[in-house]
Amino acid sequence: MTDEKRRAAIKKLIAERTAANTASKAVARETPINEGIYTREGKLHIAFGGRRKKAARVA
């Protein structure tokens, strides 16, 4: 496979996935949660810059 064919195949797959993930509002909202970018609560996941829960201090 040449570089040009590889690029074309990748672009096609990206377009197909984008179309599938934006088919409806519900799917568009659920996709980042299923991929682990956002939590069910709508917060950004720690791996993507979200905040950790503060640990309770023990005096």
mmCIF file of C-alpha atoms in Angstrom, residues 7-50:
data_model
loop_
_atom_site.group_PDB
_atom_site.id
_atom_site.type_symbol
_atom_site.label_atom_id
_atom_site.label_comp_id
_atom_site.label_asym_id
_atom_site.label_seq_id
_atom_site.Cartn_x
_atom_site.Cartn_y
_atom_site.Cartn_z
ATOM 1 C CA ARG A 7 -3.763 8.309 3.805
ATOM 2 C CA ALA A 8 -6.935 7.929 1.744
ATOM 3 C CA ALA A 9 -7.956 4.821 3.702
ATOM 4 C CA ILE A 10 -7.346 6.571 7.035
ATOM 5 C CA LYS A 11 -9.344 9.626 5.933
ATOM 6 C CA LYS A 12 -12.213 7.359 4.869
ATOM 7 C CA LEU A 13 -12.231 5.559 8.234
ATOM 8 C CA ILE A 14 -12.154 8.866 10.118
ATOM 9 C CA ALA A 15 -15.082 10.175 8.067
ATOM 10 C CA GLU A 16 -17.105 6.989 8.668
ATOM 11 C CA ARG A 17 -16.452 7.035 12.406
ATOM 12 C CA THR A 18 -17.281 10.734 12.644
ATOM 13 C CA ALA A 19 -20.554 10.182 10.795
ATOM 14 C CA ALA A 20 -21.471 7.288 13.080
ATOM 15 C CA ASN A 21 -20.543 9.170 16.272
ATOM 16 C CA THR A 22 -22.540 12.263 15.326
ATOM 17 C CA ALA A 23 -25.634 10.503 13.990
ATOM 18 C CA SER A 24 -27.772 11.828 16.846
ATOM 19 C CA LYS A 25 -27.430 13.960 19.966
ATOM 20 C CA ALA A 26 -27.611 10.905 22.205
ATOM 21 C CA VAL A 27 -24.828 9.106 20.350
ATOM 22 C CA ALA A 28 -22.702 12.258 20.236
ATOM 23 C CA ARG A 29 -23.040 12.685 24.011
ATOM 24 C CA GLU A 30 -22.386 9.021 24.786
ATOM 25 C CA THR A 31 -19.312 8.574 22.560
ATOM 26 C CA PRO A 32 -16.752 10.538 24.661
ATOM 27 C CA ILE A 33 -18.016 8.755 27.772
ATOM 28 C CA ASN A 34 -17.609 5.336 26.163
ATOM 29 C CA GLU A 35 -14.130 6.279 24.938
ATOM 30 C CA GLY A 36 -13.124 7.339 28.450
ATOM 31 C CA ILE A 37 -12.662 11.044 27.789
ATOM 32 C CA TYR A 38 -15.506 12.109 30.087
ATOM 33 C CA THR A 39 -17.009 10.489 33.180
ATOM 34 C CA ARG A 40 -20.698 9.650 33.512
ATOM 35 C CA GLU A 41 -21.041 12.814 35.614
ATOM 36 C CA GLY A 42 -19.823 14.910 32.668
ATOM 37 C CA LYS A 43 -16.412 15.718 34.149
ATOM 38 C CA LEU A 44 -13.209 15.455 32.158
ATOM 39 C CA HIS A 45 -11.339 12.220 32.942
ATOM 40 C CA ILE A 46 -8.092 12.577 34.917
ATOM 41 C CA ALA A 47 -6.005 11.241 32.018
ATOM 42 C CA PHE A 48 -7.266 14.121 29.854
ATOM 43 C CA GLY A 49 -6.682 16.916 32.354
ATOM 44 C CA GLY A 50 -9.567 16.430 34.755
#
